[in-house]
Short mmCIF file of C-alpha atoms and ligand atoms in Angstrom, two decimals:
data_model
loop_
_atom_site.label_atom_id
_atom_site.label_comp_id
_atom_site.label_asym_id
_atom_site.label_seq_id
_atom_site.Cartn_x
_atom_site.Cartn_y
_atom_site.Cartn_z
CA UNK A 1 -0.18 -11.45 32.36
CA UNK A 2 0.86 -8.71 29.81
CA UNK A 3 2.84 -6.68 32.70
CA UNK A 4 5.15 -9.91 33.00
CA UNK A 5 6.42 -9.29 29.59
CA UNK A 6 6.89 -5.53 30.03
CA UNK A 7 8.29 -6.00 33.05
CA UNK A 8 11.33 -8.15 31.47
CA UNK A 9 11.39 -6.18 27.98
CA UNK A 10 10.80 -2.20 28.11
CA UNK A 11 7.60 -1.54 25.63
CA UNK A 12 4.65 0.89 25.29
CA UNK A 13 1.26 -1.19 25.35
CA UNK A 14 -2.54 -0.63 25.94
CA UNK A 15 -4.75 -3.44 27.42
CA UNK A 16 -8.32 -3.94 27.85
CA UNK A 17 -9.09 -2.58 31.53
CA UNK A 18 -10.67 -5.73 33.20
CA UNK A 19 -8.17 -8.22 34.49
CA UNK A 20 -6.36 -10.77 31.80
CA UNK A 21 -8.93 -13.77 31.62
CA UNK A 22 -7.09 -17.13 30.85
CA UNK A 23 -10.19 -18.57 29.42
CA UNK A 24 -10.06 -16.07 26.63
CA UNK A 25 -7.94 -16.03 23.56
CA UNK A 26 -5.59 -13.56 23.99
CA UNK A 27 -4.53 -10.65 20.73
CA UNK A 28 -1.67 -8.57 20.17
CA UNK A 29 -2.30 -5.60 17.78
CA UNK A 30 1.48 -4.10 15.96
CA UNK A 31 1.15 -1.09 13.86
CA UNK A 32 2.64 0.22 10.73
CA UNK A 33 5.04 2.45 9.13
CA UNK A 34 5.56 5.61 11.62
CA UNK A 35 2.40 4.22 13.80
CA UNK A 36 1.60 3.87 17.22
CA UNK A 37 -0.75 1.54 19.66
CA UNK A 38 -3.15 3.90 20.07
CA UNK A 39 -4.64 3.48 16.07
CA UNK A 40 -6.05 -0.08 17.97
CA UNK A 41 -7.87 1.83 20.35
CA UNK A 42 -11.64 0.93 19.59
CA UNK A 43 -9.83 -2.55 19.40
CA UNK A 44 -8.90 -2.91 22.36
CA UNK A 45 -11.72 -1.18 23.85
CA UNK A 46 -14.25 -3.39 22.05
CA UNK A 47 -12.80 -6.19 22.37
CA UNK A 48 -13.36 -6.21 26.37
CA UNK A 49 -14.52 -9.55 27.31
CA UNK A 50 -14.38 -11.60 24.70
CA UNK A 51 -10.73 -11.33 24.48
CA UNK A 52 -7.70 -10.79 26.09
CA UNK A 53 -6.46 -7.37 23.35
CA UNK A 54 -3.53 -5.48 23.68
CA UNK A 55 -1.47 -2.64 21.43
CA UNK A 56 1.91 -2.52 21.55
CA UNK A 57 4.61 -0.05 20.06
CA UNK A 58 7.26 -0.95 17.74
CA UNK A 59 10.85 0.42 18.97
CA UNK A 60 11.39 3.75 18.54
CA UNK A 61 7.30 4.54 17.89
CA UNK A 62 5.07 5.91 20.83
CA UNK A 63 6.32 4.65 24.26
CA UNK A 64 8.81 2.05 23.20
CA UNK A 65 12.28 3.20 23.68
CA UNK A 66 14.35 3.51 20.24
CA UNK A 67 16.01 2.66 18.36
CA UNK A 68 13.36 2.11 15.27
CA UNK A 69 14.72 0.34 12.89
CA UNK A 70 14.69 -0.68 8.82
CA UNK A 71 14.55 -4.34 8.37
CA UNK A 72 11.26 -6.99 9.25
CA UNK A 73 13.39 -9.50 10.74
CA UNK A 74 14.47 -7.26 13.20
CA UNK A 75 11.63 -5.99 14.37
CA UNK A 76 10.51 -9.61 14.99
CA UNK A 77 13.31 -10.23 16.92
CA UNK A 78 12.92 -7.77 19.13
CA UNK A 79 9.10 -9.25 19.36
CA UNK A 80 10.17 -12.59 19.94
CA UNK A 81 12.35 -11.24 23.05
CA UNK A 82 9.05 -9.66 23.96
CA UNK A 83 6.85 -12.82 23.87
CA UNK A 84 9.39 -15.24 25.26
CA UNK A 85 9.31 -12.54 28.48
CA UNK A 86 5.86 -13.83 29.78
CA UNK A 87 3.45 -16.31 29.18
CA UNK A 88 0.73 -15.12 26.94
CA UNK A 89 1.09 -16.86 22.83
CA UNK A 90 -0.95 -14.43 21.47
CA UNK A 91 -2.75 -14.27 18.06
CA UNK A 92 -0.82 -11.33 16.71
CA UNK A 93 -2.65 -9.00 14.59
CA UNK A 94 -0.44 -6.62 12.53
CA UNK A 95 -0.80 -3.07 10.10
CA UNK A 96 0.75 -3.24 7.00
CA UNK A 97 4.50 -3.09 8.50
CA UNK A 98 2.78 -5.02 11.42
CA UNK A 99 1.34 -7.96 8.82
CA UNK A 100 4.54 -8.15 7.74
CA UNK A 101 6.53 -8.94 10.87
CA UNK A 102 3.15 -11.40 12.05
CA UNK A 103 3.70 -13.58 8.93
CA UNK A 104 7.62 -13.26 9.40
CA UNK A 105 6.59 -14.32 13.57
CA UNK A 106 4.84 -17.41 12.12
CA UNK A 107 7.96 -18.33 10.34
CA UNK A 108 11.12 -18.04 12.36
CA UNK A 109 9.02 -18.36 15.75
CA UNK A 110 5.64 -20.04 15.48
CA UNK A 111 5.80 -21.75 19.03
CA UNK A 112 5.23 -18.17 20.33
CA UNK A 113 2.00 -17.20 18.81
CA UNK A 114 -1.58 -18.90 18.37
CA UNK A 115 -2.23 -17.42 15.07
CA UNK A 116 -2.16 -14.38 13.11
CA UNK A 117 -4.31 -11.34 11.30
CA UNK A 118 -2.97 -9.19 8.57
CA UNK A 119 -4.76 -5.83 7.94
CA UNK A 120 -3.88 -3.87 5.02
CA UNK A 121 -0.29 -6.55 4.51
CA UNK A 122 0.54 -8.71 2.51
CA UNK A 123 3.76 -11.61 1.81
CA UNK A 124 5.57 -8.45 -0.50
CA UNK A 125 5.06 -5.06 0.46
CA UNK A 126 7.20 -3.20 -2.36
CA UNK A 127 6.83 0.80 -2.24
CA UNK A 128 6.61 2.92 -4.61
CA UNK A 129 9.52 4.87 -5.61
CA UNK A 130 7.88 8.15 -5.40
CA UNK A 131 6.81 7.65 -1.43
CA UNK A 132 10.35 6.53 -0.75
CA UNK A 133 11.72 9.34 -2.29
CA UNK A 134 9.48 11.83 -1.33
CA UNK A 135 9.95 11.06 2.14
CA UNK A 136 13.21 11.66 2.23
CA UNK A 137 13.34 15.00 0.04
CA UNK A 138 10.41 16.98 1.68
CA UNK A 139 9.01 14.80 4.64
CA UNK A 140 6.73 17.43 5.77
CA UNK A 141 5.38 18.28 2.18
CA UNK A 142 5.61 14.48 1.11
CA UNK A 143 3.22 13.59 4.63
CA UNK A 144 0.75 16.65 4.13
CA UNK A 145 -0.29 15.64 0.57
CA UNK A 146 0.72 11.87 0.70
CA UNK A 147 -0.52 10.85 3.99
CA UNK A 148 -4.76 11.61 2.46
CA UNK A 149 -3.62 8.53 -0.02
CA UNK A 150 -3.72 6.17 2.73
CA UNK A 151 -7.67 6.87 3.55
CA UNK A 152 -10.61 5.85 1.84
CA UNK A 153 -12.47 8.80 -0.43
CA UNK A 154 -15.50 8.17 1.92
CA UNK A 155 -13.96 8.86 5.20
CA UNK A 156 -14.32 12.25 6.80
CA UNK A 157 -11.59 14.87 6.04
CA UNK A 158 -10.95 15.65 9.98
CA UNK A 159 -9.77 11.98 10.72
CA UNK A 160 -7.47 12.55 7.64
CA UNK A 161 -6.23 15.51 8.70
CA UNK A 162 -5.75 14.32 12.51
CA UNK A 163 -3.79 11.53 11.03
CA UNK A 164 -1.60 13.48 9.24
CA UNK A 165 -0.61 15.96 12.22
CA UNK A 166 0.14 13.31 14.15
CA UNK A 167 2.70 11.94 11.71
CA UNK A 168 4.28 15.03 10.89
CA UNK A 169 5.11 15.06 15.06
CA UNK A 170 7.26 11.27 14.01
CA UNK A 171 10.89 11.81 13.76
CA UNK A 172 11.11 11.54 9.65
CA UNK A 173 13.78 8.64 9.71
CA UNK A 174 11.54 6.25 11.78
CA UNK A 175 8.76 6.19 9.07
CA UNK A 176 11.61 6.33 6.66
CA UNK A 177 13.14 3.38 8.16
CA UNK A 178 9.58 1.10 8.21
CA UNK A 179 8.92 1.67 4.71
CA UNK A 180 12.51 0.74 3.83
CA UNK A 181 11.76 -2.53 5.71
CA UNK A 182 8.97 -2.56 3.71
CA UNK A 183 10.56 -2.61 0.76
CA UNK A 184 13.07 -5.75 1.35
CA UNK A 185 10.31 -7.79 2.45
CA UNK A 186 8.74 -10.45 0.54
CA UNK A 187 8.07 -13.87 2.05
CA UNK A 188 6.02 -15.14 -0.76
CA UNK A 189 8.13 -18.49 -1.69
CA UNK A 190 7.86 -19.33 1.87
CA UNK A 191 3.72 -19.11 2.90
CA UNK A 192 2.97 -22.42 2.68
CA UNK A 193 4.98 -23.37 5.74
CA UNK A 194 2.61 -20.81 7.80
CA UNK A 195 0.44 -23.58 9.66
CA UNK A 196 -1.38 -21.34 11.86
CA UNK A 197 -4.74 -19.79 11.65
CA UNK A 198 -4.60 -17.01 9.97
CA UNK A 199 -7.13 -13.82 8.85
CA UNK A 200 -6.58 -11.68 6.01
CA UNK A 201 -8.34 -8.23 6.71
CA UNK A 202 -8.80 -5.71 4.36
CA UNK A 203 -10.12 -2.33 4.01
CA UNK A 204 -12.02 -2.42 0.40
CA UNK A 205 -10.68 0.81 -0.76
CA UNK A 206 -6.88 0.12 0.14
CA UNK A 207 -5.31 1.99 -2.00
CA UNK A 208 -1.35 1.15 -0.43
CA UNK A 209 -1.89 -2.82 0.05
CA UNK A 210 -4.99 -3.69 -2.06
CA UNK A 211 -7.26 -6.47 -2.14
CA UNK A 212 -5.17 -8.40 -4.29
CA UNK A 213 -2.40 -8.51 -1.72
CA UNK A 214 -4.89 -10.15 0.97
CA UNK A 215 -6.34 -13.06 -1.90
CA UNK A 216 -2.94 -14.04 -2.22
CA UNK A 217 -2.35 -14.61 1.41
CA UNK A 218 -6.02 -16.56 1.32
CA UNK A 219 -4.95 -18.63 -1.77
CA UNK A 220 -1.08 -19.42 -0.50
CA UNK A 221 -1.38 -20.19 3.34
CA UNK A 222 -2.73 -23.28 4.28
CA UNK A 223 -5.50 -21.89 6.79
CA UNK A 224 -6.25 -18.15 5.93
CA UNK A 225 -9.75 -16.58 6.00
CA UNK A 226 -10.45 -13.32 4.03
CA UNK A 227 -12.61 -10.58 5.78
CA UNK A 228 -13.39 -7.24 3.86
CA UNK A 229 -14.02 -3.74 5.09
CA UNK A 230 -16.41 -1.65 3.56
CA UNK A 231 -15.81 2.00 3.13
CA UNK A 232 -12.31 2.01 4.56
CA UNK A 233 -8.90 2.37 2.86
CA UNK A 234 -5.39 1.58 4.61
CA UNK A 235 -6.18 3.17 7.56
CA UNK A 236 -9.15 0.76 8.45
CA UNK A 237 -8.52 0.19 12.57
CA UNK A 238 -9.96 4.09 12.44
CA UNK A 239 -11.83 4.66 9.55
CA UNK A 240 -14.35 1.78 10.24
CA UNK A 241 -13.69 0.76 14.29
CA UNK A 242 -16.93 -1.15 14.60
CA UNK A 243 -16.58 -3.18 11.25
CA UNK A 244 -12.83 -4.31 11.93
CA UNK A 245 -13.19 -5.19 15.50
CA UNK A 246 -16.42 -7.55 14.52
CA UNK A 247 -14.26 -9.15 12.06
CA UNK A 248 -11.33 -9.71 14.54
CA UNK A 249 -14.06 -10.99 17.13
CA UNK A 250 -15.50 -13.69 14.67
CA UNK A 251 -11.97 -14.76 13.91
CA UNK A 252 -11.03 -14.89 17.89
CA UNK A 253 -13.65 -17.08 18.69
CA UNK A 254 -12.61 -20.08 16.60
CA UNK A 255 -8.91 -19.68 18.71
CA UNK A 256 -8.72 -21.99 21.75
CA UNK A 257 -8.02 -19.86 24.82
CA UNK A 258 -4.58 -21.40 25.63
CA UNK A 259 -2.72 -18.51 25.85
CA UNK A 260 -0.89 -19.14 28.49
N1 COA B 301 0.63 -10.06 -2.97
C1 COA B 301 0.21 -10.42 -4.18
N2 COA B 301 0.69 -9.91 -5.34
C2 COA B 301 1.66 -8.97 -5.22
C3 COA B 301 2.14 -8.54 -3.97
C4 COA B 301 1.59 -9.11 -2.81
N3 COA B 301 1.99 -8.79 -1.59
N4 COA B 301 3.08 -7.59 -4.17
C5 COA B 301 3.20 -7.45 -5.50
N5 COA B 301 2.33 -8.27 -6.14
C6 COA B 301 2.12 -8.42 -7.56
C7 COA B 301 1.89 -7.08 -8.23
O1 COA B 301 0.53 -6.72 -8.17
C8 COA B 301 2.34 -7.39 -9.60
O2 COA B 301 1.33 -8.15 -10.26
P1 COA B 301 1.01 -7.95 -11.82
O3 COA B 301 2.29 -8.30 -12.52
O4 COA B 301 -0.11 -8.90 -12.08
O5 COA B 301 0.62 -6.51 -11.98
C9 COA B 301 3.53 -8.29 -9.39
O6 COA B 301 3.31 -8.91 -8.13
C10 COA B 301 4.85 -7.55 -9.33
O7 COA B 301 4.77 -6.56 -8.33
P2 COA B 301 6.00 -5.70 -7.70
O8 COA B 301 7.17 -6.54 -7.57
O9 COA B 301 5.49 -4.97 -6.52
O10 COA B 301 6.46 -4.68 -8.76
P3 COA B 301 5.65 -3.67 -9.57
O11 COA B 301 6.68 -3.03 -10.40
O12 COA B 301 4.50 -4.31 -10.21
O13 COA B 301 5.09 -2.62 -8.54
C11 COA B 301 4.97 -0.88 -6.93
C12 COA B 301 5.87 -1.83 -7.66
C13 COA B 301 5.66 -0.33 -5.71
C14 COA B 301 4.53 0.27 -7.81
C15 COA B 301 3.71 -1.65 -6.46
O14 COA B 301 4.13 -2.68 -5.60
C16 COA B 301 2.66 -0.83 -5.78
O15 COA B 301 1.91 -0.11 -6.41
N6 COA B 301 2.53 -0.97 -4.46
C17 COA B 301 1.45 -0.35 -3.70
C18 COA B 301 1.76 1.02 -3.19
C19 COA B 301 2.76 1.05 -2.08
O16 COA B 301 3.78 1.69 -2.15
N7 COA B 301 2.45 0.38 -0.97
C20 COA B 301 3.27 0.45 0.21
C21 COA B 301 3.23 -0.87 0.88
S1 COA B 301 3.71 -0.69 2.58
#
């Protein structure tokens, strides 16, 4: 089923190995600023017959042909090309940029989704100054000491550090482009119209999108559940595999398996 939209629209993706199962709900896991598919791994590993997971890149991330670019809105309409290629209405799971462009999905094209899961979003996702700026003066210096602020104070210092060399081998201006979307977005005036299911997922130590920034989502959409990881910060699809794909599983099974 997934190979019918990447046969129409040119993008990297992972899928669970065993064929697509139409009596399954089906996910779709988008990553954050400078990320790639592979952070949903364990997801889509663990996942494996209960539901129908996939990763995808973002344009101009991984294995997805660039341009990347620095707005939300067009990021999700280069997703809604990508849905409308194939059958599967996916719940669509997204990372901090990801969240973003899921709750700006629901919005502008909620006939092509089955619900949604923010992890480490929120409705505004202002940046600091200092990140911004930093980025774009030293990128390398600004990743190697910047990058450890994105991780809880528990996790082990070698998944930092493998995080970090893997961003420093990102073209600077992609990362520098997400957070700029980043920046502009802010759909909070416009959550209640967000009918779909939705899960706000949190890693407790989130330093970059706290736990503030999920409550709100619980307390403005009309349907949103709150799940919350311990011992992980923004980084939680790899600091805490296990915990995060047991939370997406509960949330799955209360989504009918009409995906296509
Ligand atoms: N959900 C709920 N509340 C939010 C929110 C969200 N998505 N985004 C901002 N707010 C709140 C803030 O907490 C603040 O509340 P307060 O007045 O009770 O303190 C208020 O709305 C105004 O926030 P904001 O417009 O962001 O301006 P600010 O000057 O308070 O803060 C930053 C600007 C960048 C310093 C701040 O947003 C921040 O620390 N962000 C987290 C770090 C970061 O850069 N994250 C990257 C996200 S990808």
């Amino acid at each position: 089923m997934w190979d019918q939209h990447t046969s129409k629209v040119n993008a990297g993706l992972i899928h669970c190995r065993k064929p697509f199962d139409p009596q399954l709900p089906s996910l779709l896991m988008i990553h954050g600023s400078g990320g790639y598919k592979e952070l949903f791994r364990m997801q889509v590993n663990g996942l494996e017959g209960r539901v129908n997971a996939a990763a995808i890149d973002l344009p101009g991330h991984g294995d997805t042909p660039g341009p990347s670019m620095d707005r939300v809105p067009a990021y999700t309409a280069w997703l809604a090309t990508f849905l409308e290629a194939g059958p599967v209405r996916p719940v669509v799971l997204g990372h901090s940029l990801g969240g973003a462009i899921a709750l700006q999905i629901a919005l502008d094209r909620p006939d092509l989704i089955s619900g949604l899961i923010c992890l480490g979003s929120g409705a505004r996702l202002r940046v600091m100054p200092e990140i911004l700026s930093g980025m774009k003066e030293d990128y390398v210096a600004h990743t190697k000491n910047g990058l450890a602020f994105s991780y809880s104070d528990k996790t082990d210092r070698k998944l930092v550090q493998q995080g970090i060399d893997r961003m420093l081998q990102v073209p600077p201006e992609v990362p520098i482009g997400d957070f700029t979307a980043c920046d502009n977005f802010d759909v909070i005036p416009r959550l209640g119209e967000i009918k779909l299911p939705a899960l706000a997922l949190v890693g407790a130590d989130d330093r970059l999108t706290p736990l503030k920034y999920s409550q709100f989502l619980v307390d403005k959409l009309p349907d949103c559940q709150l799940a919350i990881v311990e011992d992980a910060g923004h980084m939680a699809s790899v600091e805490q595999p296990e915990a995060v794909t047991e939370a997406i599983s509960r949330f799955m099974a209360g989504i009918k398996p009409a995906a296509v």
